[in-house]
Amino acid sequence: MSSPARFDRGHTDDLMTFLTASPSPYHAVANAAERLEKAGFRQLSETDAWDSGTGGKFVLRGGALIAWYVPEGAAAHTPFRIIGAHTDSPNLRVKPLPDTGSQGWRQIAVEIYGGTLLNTWLDRDLGLAGRLTLRDGTERLVNIDRALLRVPQLAVHLDRSVNSDGLKLDKQRHMQPIWGLGEAHEGDLIAFLEEEEGLEHGSVAGWDLMVHSIEPPAYLGRDRELVAGPRMDNLLSVHAGVAALAAVSGAEKLDHIPVLAAFDHEENGSQSDTGADGPLLGNVLERSVFARGGTYEDRARAFAGTICLSSDTGHAVHPNYGERHDPTHHPRANAGPILKVNVNQRYATDGSGRAVFAAACERAGVPWQTFVSNNSMPCGTTIGPITAARHGIQTVDIGVAILSMHSARELCGADDPYLLANALVAFLEG
Ligand code: ZN
């Protein structure tokens, strides 16, 4: 039996809005929280006592968000159905003493965050976004969404063999963006941001800033059947997860608690207080059990019955590099979400997880595909195996097939975001 599909191309239009509005993990969770609040969810503070009430709730911590919906009649041992995703994307991030320069150019010192495809950051108009922490302890999001920075590539005349021998980029020497002309003075960048934000000089005490392409997402292709845009790995899944959780909130007769877990720091291994390898998800789920009067036995029963769909992007088959893929597993754009398999547990999927995912797609009327690596290529990984191992929760790795993963501008099918969202709704409905 298939339920009526909830999402269509309008979901993809909305994804493009979400991507543009979310140049950093902090923006992504703020935008997710705003959407959940519109759907009736309310924010809980980790430092307050939590009540046993029903309804939608969420916790924000840095660039992470955990949201859940407690249905009428939920018991302390009611299991969870979790959608996992991550909010961070590979990029360039501002160093503690950012003001530098060379040869009369002002530059910003950056670190490389995650497995960035460095060449894709060259010769793009770049903005700057992130979080400022003020002296009074408050935080504010900042987004300079104009052409502020650029990492200029060396002219071909000065690098004659670049097209034949390949571009070699040194992460330290070659990736520092310029942001104008003149002498660099310590404090320039932060003073500039204070001015842009209308803050008093000296009011910023800390910052987490990163660079983003200011080019908005666009439909691409003869029939506009593709979408080009930044940070689809993995805001595409965060956005679909928010939409799916909001869609099932208020549903009658749920025999489990739907959850969205959107973590930071996946791109460098998930080990942080906001990453999937930290205690955040486990703490929230346990506190939810205990708030409903549960015991440790109830917690164990709830976790044992819980299942997580970990959604992240995967590789669509590349037209120019078909040999890099497994010969028979060729995920295509607009052919539906992918089930990701790796017997060495780089992905947590097993046969029983496959059956859960297949059933959800069938209920949603959504086609799906499988991804497995070519044996001669190292397989990527994601939060799925970490969630499974850390919490003892059955986990299935899924996602959407894209091209140009970890580029400053990735590419996916225009139908796949809403096909994923429809499958996630069916999974959360159970
Ligand atoms: Zn990812």
Tab-separated table of C-alpha atoms and ligand atoms in Angstrom:
chain	number	residue	atom	x	y	z
A	1	MET	CA	0.000	0.000	0.000
A	2	SER	CA	1.467	3.368	-0.906
A	3	SER	CA	0.515	6.596	0.825
A	4	PRO	CA	0.036	9.744	-1.274
A	5	ALA	CA	3.374	11.435	-1.993
A	6	ARG	CA	3.725	14.591	0.058
A	7	PHE	CA	6.589	16.361	-1.655
A	8	ASP	CA	7.266	17.334	-5.275
A	9	ARG	CA	9.490	19.825	-7.148
A	10	GLY	CA	8.335	22.532	-4.737
A	11	HIS	CA	10.454	20.709	-2.123
A	12	THR	CA	13.514	21.104	-4.380
A	13	ASP	CA	12.780	24.831	-4.826
A	14	ASP	CA	12.640	25.073	-1.037
A	15	LEU	CA	15.918	23.135	-0.698
A	16	MET	CA	17.605	25.782	-2.854
A	17	THR	CA	16.312	28.506	-0.513
A	18	PHE	CA	17.564	26.500	2.490
A	19	LEU	CA	21.036	26.019	0.950
A	20	THR	CA	21.423	29.736	0.231
A	21	ALA	CA	20.288	30.679	3.736
A	22	SER	CA	22.648	28.150	5.377
A	23	PRO	CA	26.285	29.041	4.599
A	24	SER	CA	27.453	27.533	7.927
A	25	PRO	CA	26.253	24.705	10.243
A	26	TYR	CA	25.076	27.387	12.698
A	27	HIS	CA	22.840	28.921	10.046
A	28	ALA	CA	21.600	25.470	8.992
A	29	VAL	CA	20.394	24.553	12.495
A	30	ALA	CA	18.898	28.034	13.035
A	31	ASN	CA	16.929	27.668	9.795
A	32	ALA	CA	15.905	24.109	10.711
A	33	ALA	CA	14.770	25.331	14.147
A	34	GLU	CA	12.717	28.124	12.595
A	35	ARG	CA	10.935	25.633	10.323
A	36	LEU	CA	10.281	23.254	13.225
A	37	GLU	CA	8.903	26.077	15.366
A	38	LYS	CA	6.479	26.913	12.552
A	39	ALA	CA	5.369	23.259	12.712
A	40	GLY	CA	4.672	23.607	16.458
A	41	PHE	CA	7.968	22.336	17.898
A	42	ARG	CA	9.438	24.144	20.884
A	43	GLN	CA	13.049	24.498	21.947
A	44	LEU	CA	14.222	22.861	25.173
A	45	SER	CA	17.317	23.955	27.053
A	46	GLU	CA	19.773	21.217	28.004
A	47	THR	CA	20.283	22.925	31.374
A	48	ASP	CA	16.567	22.913	32.323
A	49	ALA	CA	14.559	19.996	33.711
A	50	TRP	CA	12.432	18.382	30.983
A	51	ASP	CA	8.734	17.596	31.386
A	52	SER	CA	6.864	14.491	30.313
A	53	GLY	CA	4.638	16.331	27.830
A	54	THR	CA	3.752	15.246	24.321
A	55	GLY	CA	4.452	17.230	21.153
A	56	GLY	CA	7.441	18.411	19.144
A	57	LYS	CA	10.650	19.454	20.901
A	58	PHE	CA	14.200	20.231	19.900
A	59	VAL	CA	17.607	20.955	21.368
A	60	LEU	CA	20.237	23.153	19.698
A	61	ARG	CA	23.919	22.892	20.505
A	62	GLY	CA	26.377	24.753	18.276
A	63	GLY	CA	25.970	23.389	14.766
A	64	ALA	CA	23.872	20.395	15.879
A	65	LEU	CA	20.133	19.921	16.362
A	66	ILE	CA	18.171	17.010	17.819
A	67	ALA	CA	14.389	17.225	17.316
A	68	TRP	CA	11.722	14.718	18.290
A	69	TYR	CA	7.970	14.381	18.413
A	70	VAL	CA	6.341	12.629	21.391
A	71	PRO	CA	2.940	11.323	20.233
A	72	GLU	CA	-0.142	10.910	22.438
A	73	GLY	CA	0.090	7.722	24.470
A	74	ALA	CA	3.896	7.316	24.187
A	75	ALA	CA	5.210	5.083	26.971
A	76	ALA	CA	8.618	5.404	28.615
A	77	HIS	CA	9.832	2.363	26.666
A	78	THR	CA	8.430	3.511	23.280
A	79	PRO	CA	11.234	3.121	20.722
A	80	PHE	CA	12.541	5.856	18.418
A	81	ARG	CA	12.722	6.141	14.650
A	82	ILE	CA	15.666	8.378	13.839
A	83	ILE	CA	16.752	10.221	10.721
A	84	GLY	CA	20.468	11.032	11.004
A	85	ALA	CA	22.269	13.672	8.928
A	86	HIS	CA	25.083	16.202	9.210
A	87	THR	CA	25.158	19.986	8.941
A	88	ASP	CA	28.810	20.611	8.040
A	89	SER	CA	30.467	20.711	4.616
A	90	PRO	CA	34.122	20.855	3.585
A	91	ASN	CA	35.293	24.443	3.170
A	92	LEU	CA	37.887	27.049	4.195
A	93	ARG	CA	37.758	28.333	7.782
A	94	VAL	CA	39.287	31.443	9.292
A	95	LYS	CA	42.408	31.052	11.455
A	96	PRO	CA	42.761	32.669	14.926
A	97	LEU	CA	45.034	35.456	13.619
A	98	PRO	CA	43.385	35.966	10.237
A	99	ASP	CA	44.985	39.167	9.004
A	100	THR	CA	47.782	38.426	6.611
A	101	GLY	CA	48.953	39.459	3.177
A	102	SER	CA	51.680	39.386	0.566
A	103	GLN	CA	52.927	41.529	-2.318
A	104	GLY	CA	50.550	44.369	-1.501
A	105	TRP	CA	47.476	42.117	-1.330
A	106	ARG	CA	45.443	41.779	1.856
A	107	GLN	CA	44.638	38.138	2.624
A	108	ILE	CA	42.719	36.076	5.175
A	109	ALA	CA	44.513	33.122	6.787
A	110	VAL	CA	42.383	29.978	6.496
A	111	GLU	CA	42.510	26.332	7.564
A	112	ILE	CA	41.123	23.606	5.326
A	113	TYR	CA	38.033	21.986	6.876
A	114	GLY	CA	37.360	18.358	5.920
A	115	GLY	CA	38.129	16.643	2.623
A	116	THR	CA	37.751	19.747	0.474
A	117	LEU	CA	38.189	19.575	-3.316
A	118	LEU	CA	40.606	22.488	-3.186
A	119	ASN	CA	40.537	23.437	-6.868
A	120	THR	CA	36.784	24.114	-6.705
A	121	TRP	CA	37.414	27.095	-4.405
A	122	LEU	CA	39.641	28.863	-6.946
A	123	ASP	CA	38.414	31.892	-8.873
A	124	ARG	CA	35.014	31.976	-7.182
A	125	ASP	CA	33.402	35.012	-5.600
A	126	LEU	CA	33.316	34.125	-1.933
A	127	GLY	CA	31.407	35.397	1.080
A	128	LEU	CA	32.097	34.897	4.775
A	129	ALA	CA	29.703	33.475	7.363
A	130	GLY	CA	29.541	31.872	10.786
A	131	ARG	CA	29.096	32.706	14.420
A	132	LEU	CA	30.404	35.564	16.535
A	133	THR	CA	30.614	35.237	20.320
A	134	LEU	CA	30.400	38.600	22.035
A	135	ARG	CA	32.082	39.657	25.285
A	136	ASP	CA	28.774	39.391	27.124
A	137	GLY	CA	28.576	35.695	26.151
A	138	THR	CA	25.801	36.086	23.593
A	139	GLU	CA	26.190	34.689	20.112
A	140	ARG	CA	25.111	36.076	16.783
A	141	LEU	CA	25.111	34.670	13.295
A	142	VAL	CA	26.898	36.644	10.628
A	143	ASN	CA	26.637	36.280	6.853
A	144	ILE	CA	28.515	38.593	4.492
A	145	ASP	CA	26.812	37.304	1.351
A	146	ARG	CA	28.623	39.384	-1.229
A	147	ALA	CA	31.816	39.083	-3.277
A	148	LEU	CA	34.287	39.685	-0.448
A	149	LEU	CA	37.034	37.133	-1.032
A	150	ARG	CA	38.712	35.151	-3.785
A	151	VAL	CA	41.425	32.503	-4.039
A	152	PRO	CA	43.004	33.464	-7.365
A	153	GLN	CA	44.421	30.681	-9.522
A	154	LEU	CA	47.828	31.143	-11.087
A	155	ALA	CA	47.609	32.176	-14.762
A	156	VAL	CA	48.332	29.395	-17.250
A	157	HIS	CA	51.256	31.465	-18.610
A	158	LEU	CA	52.994	31.059	-15.242
A	159	ASP	CA	52.051	27.375	-14.893
A	160	ARG	CA	52.481	25.984	-18.406
A	161	SER	CA	52.093	22.291	-17.536
A	162	VAL	CA	48.974	22.675	-15.381
A	163	ASN	CA	46.612	21.092	-17.914
A	164	SER	CA	48.872	18.151	-18.737
A	165	ASP	CA	50.401	17.419	-15.308
A	166	GLY	CA	47.463	18.402	-13.146
A	167	LEU	CA	47.000	21.226	-10.673
A	168	LYS	CA	49.015	20.824	-7.473
A	169	LEU	CA	47.807	22.937	-4.568
A	170	ASP	CA	49.630	23.395	-1.290
A	171	LYS	CA	47.051	23.805	1.474
A	172	GLN	CA	49.128	26.413	3.273
A	173	ARG	CA	50.660	28.450	0.458
A	174	HIS	CA	48.008	28.428	-2.248
A	175	MET	CA	44.607	28.635	-0.527
A	176	GLN	CA	44.694	31.987	1.304
A	177	PRO	CA	41.930	34.207	-0.128
A	178	ILE	CA	42.573	37.845	-0.977
A	179	TRP	CA	40.115	40.457	0.245
A	180	GLY	CA	41.576	43.618	-1.172
A	181	LEU	CA	44.695	45.705	-1.373
A	182	GLY	CA	46.933	47.276	1.205
A	183	GLU	CA	48.776	46.431	4.402
A	184	ALA	CA	47.403	43.793	6.755
A	185	HIS	CA	46.895	44.917	10.357
A	186	GLU	CA	46.019	42.580	13.189
A	187	GLY	CA	42.326	42.906	14.048
A	188	ASP	CA	41.255	44.196	10.611
A	189	LEU	CA	38.894	41.345	9.744
A	190	ILE	CA	37.072	41.301	13.073
A	191	ALA	CA	36.838	45.113	13.095
A	192	PHE	CA	35.307	44.896	9.613
A	193	LEU	CA	32.713	42.371	10.826
A	194	GLU	CA	31.902	44.484	13.890
A	195	GLU	CA	31.281	47.412	11.580
A	196	GLU	CA	29.132	45.327	9.200
A	197	GLU	CA	27.070	44.069	12.136
A	198	GLY	CA	26.709	47.450	13.820
A	199	LEU	CA	28.655	46.218	16.865
A	200	GLU	CA	30.856	48.325	19.075
A	201	HIS	CA	34.563	47.985	18.329
A	202	GLY	CA	36.085	45.334	20.577
A	203	SER	CA	32.792	43.581	21.348
A	204	VAL	CA	33.649	40.315	19.546
A	205	ALA	CA	35.477	37.898	21.832
A	206	GLY	CA	35.419	34.742	19.696
A	207	TRP	CA	34.462	33.574	16.223
A	208	ASP	CA	33.833	30.517	14.061
A	209	LEU	CA	33.956	31.827	10.505
A	210	MET	CA	34.028	30.115	7.148
A	211	VAL	CA	34.038	30.942	3.467
A	212	HIS	CA	31.192	30.183	1.033
A	213	SER	CA	30.469	30.609	-2.671
A	214	ILE	CA	27.937	33.384	-3.167
A	215	GLU	CA	26.609	31.877	-6.421
A	216	PRO	CA	23.028	30.776	-5.699
A	217	PRO	CA	21.861	27.216	-6.536
A	218	ALA	CA	20.415	26.769	-10.025
A	219	TYR	CA	18.433	24.261	-12.055
A	220	LEU	CA	20.700	22.862	-14.758
A	221	GLY	CA	20.351	20.800	-17.918
A	222	ARG	CA	18.275	20.770	-21.078
A	223	ASP	CA	15.088	20.080	-19.155
A	224	ARG	CA	16.292	21.637	-15.885
A	225	GLU	CA	16.350	18.117	-14.478
A	226	LEU	CA	19.460	18.728	-12.340
A	227	VAL	CA	20.368	21.092	-9.504
A	228	ALA	CA	23.793	22.688	-9.033
A	229	GLY	CA	24.512	24.175	-5.644
A	230	PRO	CA	26.716	24.274	-2.555
A	231	ARG	CA	26.619	22.071	0.580
A	232	MET	CA	24.169	19.480	-0.766
A	233	ASP	CA	26.458	17.112	1.186
A	234	ASN	CA	24.677	17.093	3.503
A	235	LEU	CA	22.150	19.904	3.887
A	236	LEU	CA	20.054	18.054	1.310
A	237	SER	CA	19.439	15.361	3.973
A	238	VAL	CA	19.026	17.868	6.829
A	239	HIS	CA	16.395	19.735	4.803
A	240	ALA	CA	14.555	16.526	3.848
A	241	GLY	CA	14.704	15.372	7.485
A	242	VAL	CA	13.195	18.624	8.779
A	243	ALA	CA	10.417	18.446	6.181
A	244	ALA	CA	9.685	14.782	6.991
A	245	LEU	CA	9.657	15.296	10.771
A	246	ALA	CA	7.379	18.329	10.457
A	247	ALA	CA	5.077	16.321	8.144
A	248	VAL	CA	4.591	13.447	10.607
A	249	SER	CA	4.256	15.626	13.717
A	250	GLY	CA	0.673	15.593	14.834
A	251	ALA	CA	0.079	12.220	13.170
A	252	GLU	CA	-2.217	9.973	15.140
A	253	LYS	CA	-1.296	6.431	16.089
A	254	LEU	CA	2.490	6.519	15.988
A	255	ASP	CA	3.872	3.553	17.927
A	256	HIS	CA	7.339	5.115	18.085
A	257	ILE	CA	8.903	8.554	18.551
A	258	PRO	CA	10.181	10.178	15.320
A	259	VAL	CA	13.556	11.917	15.697
A	260	LEU	CA	15.839	14.063	13.539
A	261	ALA	CA	19.515	14.080	14.568
A	262	ALA	CA	21.551	16.632	12.599
A	263	PHE	CA	25.191	16.535	13.713
A	264	ASP	CA	28.163	18.797	13.116
A	265	HIS	CA	31.750	17.683	12.391
A	266	GLU	CA	31.010	14.650	10.203
A	267	GLU	CA	33.552	15.826	7.665
A	268	ASN	CA	36.428	15.379	10.098
A	269	GLY	CA	35.338	12.250	11.933
A	270	SER	CA	32.422	13.306	14.190
A	271	GLN	CA	34.463	13.527	17.408
A	272	SER	CA	33.114	16.590	19.196
A	273	ASP	CA	30.362	17.546	21.621
A	274	THR	CA	28.138	18.267	18.619
A	275	GLY	CA	29.326	15.348	16.470
A	276	ALA	CA	27.786	11.918	16.032
A	277	ASP	CA	30.623	10.374	18.065
A	278	GLY	CA	29.731	12.539	21.074
A	279	PRO	CA	27.069	11.877	23.711
A	280	LEU	CA	24.484	14.372	22.391
A	281	LEU	CA	21.995	11.996	20.742
A	282	GLY	CA	22.221	9.379	23.511
A	283	ASN	CA	21.751	12.034	26.201
A	284	VAL	CA	18.675	13.497	24.502
A	285	LEU	CA	17.024	10.105	23.922
A	286	GLU	CA	17.757	8.967	27.491
A	287	ARG	CA	16.462	12.202	28.987
A	288	SER	CA	13.313	11.835	26.906
A	289	VAL	CA	12.791	8.329	28.367
A	290	PHE	CA	13.479	9.506	31.925
A	291	ALA	CA	11.252	12.614	31.503
A	292	ARG	CA	8.373	10.217	30.804
A	293	GLY	CA	9.084	8.466	34.104
A	294	GLY	CA	11.216	5.696	32.586
A	295	THR	CA	13.809	3.517	34.286
A	296	TYR	CA	17.106	2.233	32.886
A	297	GLU	CA	15.156	-0.879	31.836
A	298	ASP	CA	12.762	1.339	29.821
A	299	ARG	CA	15.754	3.046	28.229
A	300	ALA	CA	17.232	-0.329	27.236
A	301	ARG	CA	13.885	-1.491	25.800
A	302	ALA	CA	13.439	1.765	23.846
A	303	PHE	CA	16.971	1.652	22.385
A	304	ALA	CA	16.658	-2.038	21.478
A	305	GLY	CA	13.569	-1.289	19.396
A	306	THR	CA	15.016	1.843	17.786
A	307	ILE	CA	16.128	2.127	14.186
A	308	CYS	CA	18.081	4.932	12.489
A	309	LEU	CA	18.141	5.883	8.820
A	310	SER	CA	21.437	7.700	8.389
A	311	SER	CA	21.054	9.885	5.303
A	312	ASP	CA	24.052	11.347	3.508
A	313	THR	CA	25.087	11.898	-0.085
A	314	GLY	CA	26.711	9.133	-2.160
A	315	HIS	CA	28.368	8.967	-5.554
A	316	ALA	CA	26.252	8.946	-8.712
A	317	VAL	CA	27.966	7.172	-11.591
A	318	HIS	CA	30.238	9.674	-13.351
A	319	PRO	CA	29.929	9.902	-17.149
A	320	ASN	CA	33.665	10.458	-17.650
A	321	TYR	CA	34.995	8.059	-15.018
A	322	GLY	CA	32.660	5.050	-15.190
A	323	GLU	CA	35.544	2.685	-14.372
A	324	ARG	CA	35.905	4.162	-10.860
A	325	HIS	CA	32.517	2.721	-9.903
A	326	ASP	CA	31.447	-0.845	-9.276
A	327	PRO	CA	30.635	-2.385	-12.684
A	328	THR	CA	27.052	-3.317	-11.790
A	329	HIS	CA	26.058	-0.734	-9.169
A	330	HIS	CA	25.542	2.544	-10.983
A	331	PRO	CA	23.411	5.010	-8.995
A	332	ARG	CA	21.842	7.534	-11.354
A	333	ALA	CA	20.384	10.989	-10.819
A	334	ASN	CA	16.588	11.173	-10.465
A	335	ALA	CA	16.302	7.418	-9.937
A	336	GLY	CA	15.518	7.729	-6.232
A	337	PRO	CA	17.425	7.513	-2.939
A	338	ILE	CA	20.328	5.091	-2.564
A	339	LEU	CA	20.895	2.326	-0.039
A	340	LYS	CA	24.610	2.347	0.860
A	341	VAL	CA	26.305	-0.962	1.592
A	342	ASN	CA	29.834	-1.846	2.725
A	343	VAL	CA	30.464	-5.206	4.377
A	344	ASN	CA	33.443	-3.770	6.257
A	345	GLN	CA	31.055	-1.436	8.129
A	346	ARG	CA	32.028	1.806	6.472
A	347	TYR	CA	28.243	1.799	6.088
A	348	ALA	CA	26.032	0.213	8.746
A	349	THR	CA	23.428	-1.274	6.383
A	350	ASP	CA	22.660	-4.986	6.600
A	351	GLY	CA	19.985	-7.178	5.033
A	352	SER	CA	17.423	-6.427	7.692
A	353	GLY	CA	18.053	-2.689	7.292
A	354	ARG	CA	17.665	-3.064	3.553
A	355	ALA	CA	14.236	-4.587	4.134
A	356	VAL	CA	13.180	-1.640	6.341
A	357	PHE	CA	14.313	0.887	3.740
A	358	ALA	CA	12.741	-1.037	0.841
A	359	ALA	CA	9.421	-1.197	2.712
A	360	ALA	CA	9.470	2.565	3.414
A	361	CYS	CA	10.197	3.338	-0.260
A	362	GLU	CA	7.438	0.984	-1.335
A	363	ARG	CA	4.920	2.651	0.985
A	364	ALA	CA	5.983	6.030	-0.399
A	365	GLY	CA	5.877	4.869	-4.024
A	366	VAL	CA	9.526	5.919	-4.389
A	367	PRO	CA	12.097	4.074	-6.555
A	368	TRP	CA	15.450	3.313	-4.911
A	369	GLN	CA	18.932	2.119	-5.861
A	370	THR	CA	21.982	0.564	-4.233
A	371	PHE	CA	25.507	1.894	-3.865
A	372	VAL	CA	28.575	-0.217	-3.193
A	373	SER	CA	32.184	0.767	-3.882
A	374	ASN	CA	34.456	-0.639	-6.533
A	375	ASN	CA	36.700	-3.032	-4.534
A	376	SER	CA	39.812	-1.216	-5.716
A	377	MET	CA	38.589	2.168	-4.387
A	378	PRO	CA	38.539	3.061	-0.697
A	379	CYS	CA	34.948	3.445	0.518
A	380	GLY	CA	33.824	6.644	2.220
A	381	THR	CA	31.940	6.566	5.486
A	382	THR	CA	29.474	8.686	7.427
A	383	ILE	CA	27.652	8.959	10.765
A	384	GLY	CA	25.800	5.641	10.296
A	385	PRO	CA	28.431	3.220	11.637
A	386	ILE	CA	29.276	5.657	14.473
A	387	THR	CA	25.613	5.901	15.535
A	388	ALA	CA	25.251	2.125	15.395
A	389	ALA	CA	28.398	1.447	17.422
A	390	ARG	CA	28.053	4.262	19.946
A	391	HIS	CA	24.398	3.715	20.885
A	392	GLY	CA	23.819	0.079	19.880
A	393	ILE	CA	21.060	1.261	17.560
A	394	GLN	CA	20.224	-0.606	14.355
A	395	THR	CA	21.257	1.763	11.543
A	396	VAL	CA	20.771	1.831	7.780
A	397	ASP	CA	22.909	4.093	5.577
A	398	ILE	CA	21.015	5.737	2.760
A	399	GLY	CA	21.147	9.033	0.857
A	400	VAL	CA	21.073	10.745	-2.496
A	401	ALA	CA	23.503	10.155	-5.366
A	402	ILE	CA	25.353	13.293	-6.433
A	403	LEU	CA	28.304	14.290	-8.614
A	404	SER	CA	31.222	16.469	-7.475
A	405	MET	CA	30.944	15.524	-3.798
A	406	HIS	CA	32.964	17.935	-1.599
A	407	SER	CA	33.175	20.497	-4.375
A	408	ALA	CA	32.235	24.083	-3.555
A	409	ARG	CA	29.370	23.449	-6.001
A	410	GLU	CA	27.864	19.966	-6.203
A	411	LEU	CA	25.322	18.477	-8.618
A	412	CYS	CA	22.270	16.263	-8.072
A	413	GLY	CA	19.014	15.299	-9.750
A	414	ALA	CA	16.142	17.740	-9.205
A	415	ASP	CA	13.718	14.928	-8.293
A	416	ASP	CA	15.919	13.103	-5.791
A	417	PRO	CA	15.554	15.580	-2.886
A	418	TYR	CA	11.759	15.168	-2.779
A	419	LEU	CA	11.912	11.421	-3.464
A	420	LEU	CA	14.183	11.163	-0.399
A	421	ALA	CA	11.799	13.305	1.676
A	422	ASN	CA	8.844	11.101	0.714
A	423	ALA	CA	10.787	7.958	1.684
A	424	LEU	CA	11.739	9.560	5.031
A	425	VAL	CA	8.095	10.394	5.771
A	426	ALA	CA	7.102	6.779	5.100
A	427	PHE	CA	9.939	5.585	7.376
A	428	LEU	CA	8.911	7.943	10.211
A	429	GLU	CA	5.273	6.926	9.879
A	430	GLY	CA	6.382	3.295	10.333
B	1	ZN	ZN	28.381	13.918	3.896
